[in-house]
Amino acid sequence: MEQITKKAYAKINLVLDVTGRLPNGYHEVSMVMQNVGIHDTLTFTKREDEQIVLTTNDGQLPLGEDNLIYKAVLLLRELTGNKDGVTIHLEKRIPVAAGMAGGSTDAAATLLGVNELLGLGLQKEQLQEESVRIGADVPYCVLGKTAHAQGIGEKLTEVASPPQAYLVVAKPDINVSTPVVYRALDSLPSYPHPDVEGMIHALEQKDLNALCERLGNVLELVTAKEYPVIGQIEDILLKEGARAALMSGSGPSVFGIFDTKEQAQTACKALEKAALAKQLFVTTFENGEG
Ligand code: ATP
């Protein structure tokens, strides 16, 4: 096979708790990660030479070693010694720097896609293990199934996937710095912790009510305080019938959970009218391949 195409799905956090801090400055987390239907598409093509050539429809992204896709190919080269060239085209749809693991999911798709294209023979489990060297969210993206993530995000336990629902995802036009968000959280004397175990139980029960009651993200405390637009988007989502709304990751993306597609579409229109978001999506939980 000379060419392979893979979808790279975005994630949201159904719960995100920060449970400690390691001596190296990394934060220990406990979070439930869930793919959603918003995806990038990556096309991998064999080359005659040894070059790694990256192209994309997104004019802003770096195309060299700063791109996580490039880092993923370098990791495969290190693991196998194989230096066959590859051209990778990225069709970007996932909002960038949004708390939706856009770069990490592209890296995961590259590990899986190039492994397959070049017949490198690496097992998915090994790719998952090694991929933390690219970023803390990459192992989850390699797994591609609902998971409880601990450690810095790399210790994964599969959990039950959520029942069907419709989502509105809104990315406001602001840039949030993840290190600044974590520093602001560190400066708080204490904060309420979300019920991660309760969320896992709600998933096992396929109980959408309980799931919505347990949505929580400690980082929202600090990001939403700094950027009122996050609360404003959530207010509109709730007013339009969302069962619950929450910020994903360190933000600024916000999602709302709806029973029907019609409700989600109506809420999306209301947000469009309010002009609070730069990018808007109606989607669902994605429980298939990663
Ligand atoms: P996370 O949820 O894991 O914190 P994020 O959604 O906040 O991730 P990304 O979209 O992964 O953030 O992008 C963060 C930065 O990484 C961007 O500023 C971008 O320049 C860089 N980056 C490198 N490679 C990629 C890629 N393939 N896609 C998106 N961003 C990339």
mmCIF file of C-alpha atoms and ligand atoms in Angstrom:
data_model
loop_
_atom_site.group_PDB
_atom_site.id
_atom_site.type_symbol
_atom_site.label_atom_id
_atom_site.label_comp_id
_atom_site.label_asym_id
_atom_site.label_seq_id
_atom_site.Cartn_x
_atom_site.Cartn_y
_atom_site.Cartn_z
ATOM 1 C CA MET A 1 0.000 0.000 0.000
ATOM 2 C CA GLU A 2 1.427 3.370 -1.036
ATOM 3 C CA GLN A 3 -1.059 5.614 0.761
ATOM 4 C CA ILE A 4 -3.128 5.499 3.989
ATOM 5 C CA THR A 5 -5.727 7.939 5.349
ATOM 6 C CA LYS A 6 -6.610 8.236 9.057
ATOM 7 C CA LYS A 7 -9.090 10.286 11.032
ATOM 8 C CA ALA A 8 -7.680 11.913 14.182
ATOM 9 C CA TYR A 9 -10.454 12.663 16.682
ATOM 10 C CA ALA A 10 -10.541 15.544 19.169
ATOM 11 C CA LYS A 11 -11.151 14.858 22.865
ATOM 12 C CA ILE A 12 -13.051 16.528 25.642
ATOM 13 C CA ASN A 13 -12.654 15.963 29.374
ATOM 14 C CA LEU A 14 -15.835 14.796 31.102
ATOM 15 C CA VAL A 15 -14.031 15.409 34.392
ATOM 16 C CA LEU A 16 -10.631 16.935 35.032
ATOM 17 C CA ASP A 17 -9.117 17.042 38.501
ATOM 18 C CA VAL A 18 -5.620 18.076 39.536
ATOM 19 C CA THR A 19 -4.526 15.855 42.426
ATOM 20 C CA GLY A 20 -0.909 16.837 43.049
ATOM 21 C CA ARG A 21 2.336 18.231 41.792
ATOM 22 C CA LEU A 22 5.483 16.279 40.971
ATOM 23 C CA PRO A 23 9.008 17.491 41.866
ATOM 24 C CA ASN A 24 9.666 18.165 38.138
ATOM 25 C CA GLY A 25 6.799 20.680 38.075
ATOM 26 C CA TYR A 26 4.327 18.454 36.191
ATOM 27 C CA HIS A 27 0.837 18.213 37.629
ATOM 28 C CA GLU A 28 -0.774 14.920 38.548
ATOM 29 C CA VAL A 29 -4.251 14.650 37.130
ATOM 30 C CA SER A 30 -7.266 12.403 37.326
ATOM 31 C CA MET A 31 -9.534 12.819 34.335
ATOM 32 C CA VAL A 32 -11.985 11.036 32.098
ATOM 33 C CA MET A 33 -11.150 11.515 28.432
ATOM 34 C CA GLN A 34 -13.707 11.123 25.663
ATOM 35 C CA ASN A 35 -13.371 11.418 21.902
ATOM 36 C CA VAL A 36 -15.875 13.536 19.990
ATOM 37 C CA GLY A 37 -16.767 13.446 16.296
ATOM 38 C CA ILE A 38 -14.687 16.500 15.325
ATOM 39 C CA HIS A 39 -11.626 15.205 13.504
ATOM 40 C CA ASP A 40 -8.576 16.081 11.450
ATOM 41 C CA THR A 41 -7.762 13.891 8.438
ATOM 42 C CA LEU A 42 -4.197 12.768 7.779
ATOM 43 C CA THR A 43 -2.989 11.213 4.534
ATOM 44 C CA PHE A 44 0.301 9.322 4.598
ATOM 45 C CA THR A 45 2.128 8.625 1.316
ATOM 46 C CA LYS A 46 5.380 6.700 0.769
ATOM 47 C CA ARG A 47 8.336 8.574 -0.752
ATOM 48 C CA GLU A 48 11.334 7.381 -2.749
ATOM 49 C CA ASP A 49 13.746 9.397 -0.546
ATOM 50 C CA GLU A 50 14.196 9.706 3.245
ATOM 51 C CA GLN A 51 12.471 13.063 3.693
ATOM 52 C CA ILE A 52 9.607 13.836 6.060
ATOM 53 C CA VAL A 53 7.374 16.287 4.168
ATOM 54 C CA LEU A 54 4.416 17.858 5.933
ATOM 55 C CA THR A 55 1.680 19.862 4.190
ATOM 56 C CA THR A 56 -1.541 21.302 5.623
ATOM 57 C CA ASN A 57 -4.584 23.426 4.828
ATOM 58 C CA ASP A 58 -3.874 25.456 8.015
ATOM 59 C CA GLY A 59 -1.688 28.471 7.306
ATOM 60 C CA GLN A 60 -0.643 28.986 10.951
ATOM 61 C CA LEU A 61 0.809 25.628 11.981
ATOM 62 C CA PRO A 62 4.552 24.910 11.998
ATOM 63 C CA LEU A 63 5.571 22.308 9.367
ATOM 64 C CA GLY A 64 8.959 21.299 10.771
ATOM 65 C CA GLU A 65 10.139 19.671 13.987
ATOM 66 C CA ASP A 66 7.805 21.830 16.086
ATOM 67 C CA ASN A 67 4.815 19.985 14.666
ATOM 68 C CA LEU A 68 3.801 17.000 16.781
ATOM 69 C CA ILE A 69 3.275 14.998 13.559
ATOM 70 C CA TYR A 70 6.952 15.457 12.718
ATOM 71 C CA LYS A 71 7.934 14.496 16.280
ATOM 72 C CA ALA A 72 5.863 11.311 15.918
ATOM 73 C CA VAL A 73 7.787 10.270 12.768
ATOM 74 C CA LEU A 74 11.086 10.988 14.548
ATOM 75 C CA LEU A 75 9.980 8.791 17.464
ATOM 76 C CA LEU A 76 9.169 5.929 15.051
ATOM 77 C CA ARG A 77 12.605 6.327 13.438
ATOM 78 C CA GLU A 78 14.241 6.170 16.862
ATOM 79 C CA LEU A 79 12.284 3.051 17.843
ATOM 80 C CA THR A 80 12.861 1.129 14.591
ATOM 81 C CA GLY A 81 15.875 2.614 12.813
ATOM 82 C CA ASN A 82 13.755 2.727 9.619
ATOM 83 C CA LYS A 83 14.274 5.989 7.704
ATOM 84 C CA ASP A 84 11.881 5.551 4.769
ATOM 85 C CA GLY A 85 10.526 8.923 3.687
ATOM 86 C CA VAL A 86 6.898 9.925 4.028
ATOM 87 C CA THR A 87 4.686 12.780 2.868
ATOM 88 C CA ILE A 88 1.937 13.661 5.345
ATOM 89 C CA HIS A 89 -0.960 15.930 4.497
ATOM 90 C CA LEU A 90 -2.956 17.303 7.439
ATOM 91 C CA GLU A 91 -6.489 18.526 6.847
ATOM 92 C CA LYS A 92 -7.039 20.556 10.051
ATOM 93 C CA ARG A 93 -10.568 20.907 11.459
ATOM 94 C CA ILE A 94 -9.985 20.638 15.222
ATOM 95 C CA PRO A 95 -9.614 24.095 16.791
ATOM 96 C CA VAL A 96 -5.939 24.772 17.582
ATOM 97 C CA ALA A 97 -4.774 25.466 21.170
ATOM 98 C CA ALA A 98 -8.304 24.828 22.339
ATOM 99 C CA GLY A 99 -8.052 22.152 25.056
ATOM 100 C CA MET A 100 -9.115 19.455 22.575
ATOM 101 C CA ALA A 101 -5.747 17.687 22.118
ATOM 102 C CA GLY A 102 -5.572 18.604 18.421
ATOM 103 C CA GLY A 103 -1.803 18.221 18.129
ATOM 104 C CA SER A 104 -1.716 15.097 20.303
ATOM 105 C CA THR A 105 -4.349 13.306 18.238
ATOM 106 C CA ASP A 106 -2.459 14.119 15.029
ATOM 107 C CA ALA A 107 0.689 12.656 16.614
ATOM 108 C CA ALA A 108 -1.208 9.501 17.619
ATOM 109 C CA ALA A 109 -2.687 9.075 14.125
ATOM 110 C CA THR A 110 0.822 9.484 12.687
ATOM 111 C CA LEU A 111 2.290 6.804 14.964
ATOM 112 C CA LEU A 112 -0.459 4.382 13.904
ATOM 113 C CA GLY A 113 -0.580 5.458 10.247
ATOM 114 C CA VAL A 114 3.159 5.477 9.488
ATOM 115 C CA ASN A 115 3.643 2.217 11.419
ATOM 116 C CA GLU A 116 1.079 0.662 9.088
ATOM 117 C CA LEU A 117 2.238 2.393 5.876
ATOM 118 C CA LEU A 118 5.891 1.430 6.273
ATOM 119 C CA GLY A 119 5.155 -1.985 7.804
ATOM 120 C CA LEU A 120 7.217 -1.183 10.896
ATOM 121 C CA GLY A 121 5.528 -3.906 12.953
ATOM 122 C CA LEU A 122 5.220 -1.987 16.234
ATOM 123 C CA GLN A 123 2.358 -3.033 18.540
ATOM 124 C CA LYS A 124 -0.296 -0.503 19.546
ATOM 125 C CA GLU A 125 0.547 -1.076 23.259
ATOM 126 C CA GLN A 126 4.200 -0.159 22.631
ATOM 127 C CA LEU A 127 3.223 2.939 20.670
ATOM 128 C CA GLN A 128 0.899 3.956 23.501
ATOM 129 C CA GLU A 129 3.672 3.527 26.071
ATOM 130 C CA GLU A 130 6.395 5.355 24.143
ATOM 131 C CA SER A 131 4.136 8.169 22.924
ATOM 132 C CA VAL A 132 4.156 9.998 26.279
ATOM 133 C CA ARG A 133 7.547 11.321 25.132
ATOM 134 C CA ILE A 134 5.679 13.442 22.566
ATOM 135 C CA GLY A 135 3.074 14.724 25.042
ATOM 136 C CA ALA A 136 0.981 13.669 28.042
ATOM 137 C CA ASP A 137 -2.262 13.390 26.020
ATOM 138 C CA VAL A 138 -0.779 11.306 23.178
ATOM 139 C CA PRO A 139 -1.116 7.867 24.881
ATOM 140 C CA TYR A 140 -4.851 8.480 25.317
ATOM 141 C CA CYS A 141 -5.153 9.478 21.665
ATOM 142 C CA VAL A 142 -3.369 6.260 20.614
ATOM 143 C CA LEU A 143 -5.826 4.240 22.735
ATOM 144 C CA GLY A 144 -8.783 6.177 21.265
ATOM 145 C CA LYS A 145 -11.401 4.885 23.731
ATOM 146 C CA THR A 146 -13.080 6.392 26.784
ATOM 147 C CA ALA A 147 -10.466 6.268 29.531
ATOM 148 C CA HIS A 148 -9.603 7.327 33.079
ATOM 149 C CA ALA A 149 -6.221 9.038 32.832
ATOM 150 C CA GLN A 150 -3.932 9.450 35.832
ATOM 151 C CA GLY A 151 -0.278 10.296 36.434
ATOM 152 C CA ILE A 152 0.457 13.172 34.064
ATOM 153 C CA GLY A 153 -2.269 11.767 31.820
ATOM 154 C CA GLU A 154 -0.393 8.715 30.543
ATOM 155 C CA LYS A 155 -1.648 6.064 33.004
ATOM 156 C CA LEU A 156 -4.807 4.862 31.322
ATOM 157 C CA THR A 157 -7.651 2.622 32.396
ATOM 158 C CA GLU A 158 -10.418 1.959 29.896
ATOM 159 C CA VAL A 159 -13.865 2.837 31.251
ATOM 160 C CA ALA A 160 -17.375 2.426 29.830
ATOM 161 C CA SER A 161 -18.276 4.779 26.986
ATOM 162 C CA PRO A 162 -21.096 7.318 27.420
ATOM 163 C CA PRO A 163 -24.642 6.857 26.130
ATOM 164 C CA GLN A 164 -25.622 8.667 22.934
ATOM 165 C CA ALA A 165 -26.059 12.451 23.170
ATOM 166 C CA TYR A 166 -25.560 15.520 20.999
ATOM 167 C CA LEU A 167 -22.892 18.079 21.705
ATOM 168 C CA VAL A 168 -22.273 21.680 20.815
ATOM 169 C CA VAL A 169 -18.588 22.606 20.960
ATOM 170 C CA ALA A 170 -17.677 26.302 20.908
ATOM 171 C CA LYS A 171 -14.172 27.759 20.704
ATOM 172 C CA PRO A 172 -14.082 31.457 21.623
ATOM 173 C CA ASP A 173 -11.554 33.709 19.922
ATOM 174 C CA ILE A 174 -9.111 33.901 22.838
ATOM 175 C CA ASN A 175 -5.740 32.330 23.540
ATOM 176 C CA VAL A 176 -5.320 30.567 26.842
ATOM 177 C CA SER A 177 -1.856 29.659 28.103
ATOM 178 C CA THR A 178 -1.926 26.220 29.777
ATOM 179 C CA PRO A 179 1.079 26.964 32.099
ATOM 180 C CA VAL A 180 -0.570 30.231 33.232
ATOM 181 C CA VAL A 181 -3.812 28.361 34.006
ATOM 182 C CA TYR A 182 -1.956 25.753 36.084
ATOM 183 C CA ARG A 183 0.011 28.450 37.949
ATOM 184 C CA ALA A 184 -3.222 30.273 38.799
ATOM 185 C CA LEU A 185 -4.690 27.007 40.104
ATOM 186 C CA ASP A 186 -1.552 26.386 42.217
ATOM 187 C CA SER A 187 -1.979 29.779 43.861
ATOM 188 C CA LEU A 188 -5.457 28.897 45.175
ATOM 189 C CA PRO A 189 -5.430 27.768 48.833
ATOM 190 C CA SER A 190 -8.001 25.044 48.044
ATOM 191 C CA TYR A 191 -10.721 24.252 45.553
ATOM 192 C CA PRO A 192 -13.589 21.784 45.191
ATOM 193 C CA HIS A 193 -12.660 18.530 43.460
ATOM 194 C CA PRO A 194 -14.968 16.881 40.912
ATOM 195 C CA ASP A 195 -16.309 13.381 41.565
ATOM 196 C CA VAL A 196 -14.197 11.291 39.175
ATOM 197 C CA GLU A 197 -15.311 7.945 40.628
ATOM 198 C CA GLY A 198 -18.944 9.087 40.383
ATOM 199 C CA MET A 199 -18.395 9.900 36.703
ATOM 200 C CA ILE A 200 -16.928 6.442 36.033
ATOM 201 C CA HIS A 201 -19.951 4.892 37.799
ATOM 202 C CA ALA A 202 -22.359 7.037 35.739
ATOM 203 C CA LEU A 203 -20.638 5.778 32.568
ATOM 204 C CA GLU A 204 -20.936 2.146 33.709
ATOM 205 C CA GLN A 205 -24.649 2.725 34.324
ATOM 206 C CA LYS A 206 -25.041 4.519 30.939
ATOM 207 C CA ASP A 207 -26.827 7.188 32.992
ATOM 208 C CA LEU A 208 -26.736 10.501 31.089
ATOM 209 C CA ASN A 209 -28.380 12.392 33.978
ATOM 210 C CA ALA A 210 -25.741 11.270 36.463
ATOM 211 C CA LEU A 211 -23.010 11.938 33.887
ATOM 212 C CA CYS A 212 -24.221 15.518 33.418
ATOM 213 C CA GLU A 213 -24.437 16.075 37.184
ATOM 214 C CA ARG A 214 -20.831 14.988 37.601
ATOM 215 C CA LEU A 215 -19.221 16.997 34.793
ATOM 216 C CA GLY A 216 -16.427 19.040 36.357
ATOM 217 C CA ASN A 217 -13.120 20.683 35.519
ATOM 218 C CA VAL A 218 -10.955 22.365 38.174
ATOM 219 C CA LEU A 219 -9.183 24.406 35.499
ATOM 220 C CA GLU A 220 -12.457 26.109 34.619
ATOM 221 C CA LEU A 221 -12.313 27.895 37.997
ATOM 222 C CA VAL A 222 -9.317 29.888 36.871
ATOM 223 C CA THR A 223 -9.870 30.159 33.107
ATOM 224 C CA ALA A 224 -13.511 31.252 33.372
ATOM 225 C CA LYS A 225 -12.579 33.884 35.973
ATOM 226 C CA GLU A 226 -10.034 35.377 33.600
ATOM 227 C CA TYR A 227 -12.263 35.061 30.504
ATOM 228 C CA PRO A 228 -15.977 35.779 31.143
ATOM 229 C CA VAL A 229 -16.808 34.633 27.589
ATOM 230 C CA ILE A 230 -16.582 31.033 28.825
ATOM 231 C CA GLY A 231 -19.410 31.569 31.334
ATOM 232 C CA GLN A 232 -21.388 33.539 28.751
ATOM 233 C CA ILE A 233 -21.212 30.649 26.262
ATOM 234 C CA GLU A 234 -22.250 28.187 28.984
ATOM 235 C CA ASP A 235 -25.219 30.397 29.937
ATOM 236 C CA ILE A 236 -26.479 30.371 26.341
ATOM 237 C CA LEU A 237 -25.997 26.602 26.028
ATOM 238 C CA LEU A 238 -27.977 26.041 29.251
ATOM 239 C CA LYS A 239 -30.684 28.523 28.248
ATOM 240 C CA GLU A 240 -31.050 26.643 24.958
ATOM 241 C CA GLY A 241 -31.683 23.368 26.765
ATOM 242 C CA ALA A 242 -28.258 21.843 27.386
ATOM 243 C CA ARG A 243 -28.384 19.332 30.245
ATOM 244 C CA ALA A 244 -24.951 20.616 31.296
ATOM 245 C CA ALA A 245 -22.037 22.631 29.927
ATOM 246 C CA LEU A 246 -18.316 22.599 30.723
ATOM 247 C CA MET A 247 -14.953 23.852 29.553
ATOM 248 C CA SER A 248 -12.603 21.204 28.083
ATOM 249 C CA GLY A 249 -8.977 20.824 29.226
ATOM 250 C CA SER A 250 -7.346 24.156 30.035
ATOM 251 C CA GLY A 251 -9.786 25.776 27.619
ATOM 252 C CA PRO A 252 -11.008 27.797 26.048
ATOM 253 C CA SER A 253 -13.330 25.316 24.245
ATOM 254 C CA VAL A 254 -16.710 24.813 25.897
ATOM 255 C CA PHE A 255 -19.173 21.991 25.251
ATOM 256 C CA GLY A 256 -22.858 21.522 26.022
ATOM 257 C CA ILE A 257 -24.701 18.179 26.136
ATOM 258 C CA PHE A 258 -28.143 17.866 24.517
ATOM 259 C CA ASP A 259 -30.748 15.131 24.129
ATOM 260 C CA THR A 260 -31.574 15.850 20.497
ATOM 261 C CA LYS A 261 -29.777 17.035 17.391
ATOM 262 C CA GLU A 262 -32.468 19.701 16.857
ATOM 263 C CA GLN A 263 -31.812 21.217 20.307
ATOM 264 C CA ALA A 264 -28.078 21.209 19.637
ATOM 265 C CA GLN A 265 -28.565 22.888 16.251
ATOM 266 C CA THR A 266 -30.825 25.561 17.773
ATOM 267 C CA ALA A 267 -28.266 26.260 20.512
ATOM 268 C CA CYS A 268 -25.534 26.458 17.880
ATOM 269 C CA LYS A 269 -27.564 29.089 15.988
ATOM 270 C CA ALA A 270 -28.082 31.094 19.199
ATOM 271 C CA LEU A 271 -24.321 31.083 19.819
ATOM 272 C CA GLU A 272 -23.685 32.122 16.232
ATOM 273 C CA LYS A 273 -26.054 35.048 16.695
ATOM 274 C CA ALA A 274 -24.353 36.057 19.961
ATOM 275 C CA ALA A 275 -20.985 36.049 18.140
ATOM 276 C CA LEU A 276 -19.153 34.664 21.185
ATOM 277 C CA ALA A 277 -17.369 31.813 19.421
ATOM 278 C CA LYS A 278 -14.934 31.738 16.526
ATOM 279 C CA GLN A 279 -15.587 28.065 15.765
ATOM 280 C CA LEU A 280 -18.797 26.111 16.391
ATOM 281 C CA PHE A 281 -19.623 22.429 15.928
ATOM 282 C CA VAL A 282 -22.600 20.141 16.451
ATOM 283 C CA THR A 283 -21.265 16.655 17.085
ATOM 284 C CA THR A 284 -21.600 13.445 19.144
ATOM 285 C CA PHE A 285 -19.431 11.299 21.372
ATOM 286 C CA GLU A 286 -17.120 9.177 19.204
ATOM 287 C CA ASN A 287 -16.702 5.681 20.554
ATOM 288 C CA GLY A 288 -15.189 3.924 17.565
ATOM 289 C CA GLU A 289 -11.608 3.623 16.370
ATOM 290 C CA GLY A 290 -9.034 6.129 17.585
HETATM 291 P P1 ATP B 1 -4.245 19.924 24.765
HETATM 292 O O1 ATP B 1 -5.723 19.739 24.867
HETATM 293 O O2 ATP B 1 -3.488 18.607 24.610
HETATM 294 O O3 ATP B 1 -3.671 20.856 25.780
HETATM 295 P P2 ATP B 1 -4.589 21.896 22.744
HETATM 296 O O4 ATP B 1 -5.841 21.514 22.003
HETATM 297 O O5 ATP B 1 -4.755 22.916 23.796
HETATM 298 O O6 ATP B 1 -3.956 20.597 23.341
HETATM 299 P P3 ATP B 1 -3.077 21.970 20.275
HETATM 300 O O7 ATP B 1 -4.181 22.223 19.300
HETATM 301 O O8 ATP B 1 -2.523 20.606 20.331
HETATM 302 O O9 ATP B 1 -3.511 22.432 21.746
HETATM 303 O O10 ATP B 1 -1.953 23.049 19.903
HETATM 304 C C1 ATP B 1 -1.085 23.627 20.808
HETATM 305 C C2 ATP B 1 0.123 24.175 20.059
HETATM 306 O O11 ATP B 1 0.858 23.083 19.494
HETATM 307 C C3 ATP B 1 -0.261 25.079 18.903
HETATM 308 O O12 ATP B 1 0.036 26.408 19.238
HETATM 309 C C4 ATP B 1 0.575 24.610 17.706
HETATM 310 O O13 ATP B 1 1.450 25.578 17.184
HETATM 311 C C5 ATP B 1 1.385 23.418 18.217
HETATM 312 N N1 ATP B 1 1.221 22.248 17.330
HETATM 313 C C6 ATP B 1 2.197 21.441 16.911
HETATM 314 N N2 ATP B 1 1.730 20.474 16.111
HETATM 315 C C7 ATP B 1 0.408 20.659 15.988
HETATM 316 C C8 ATP B 1 -0.624 19.986 15.276
HETATM 317 N N3 ATP B 1 -0.380 18.922 14.505
HETATM 318 N N4 ATP B 1 -1.890 20.452 15.415
HETATM 319 C C9 ATP B 1 -2.144 21.515 16.211
HETATM 320 N N5 ATP B 1 -1.197 22.204 16.882
HETATM 321 C C10 ATP B 1 0.071 21.788 16.781
#
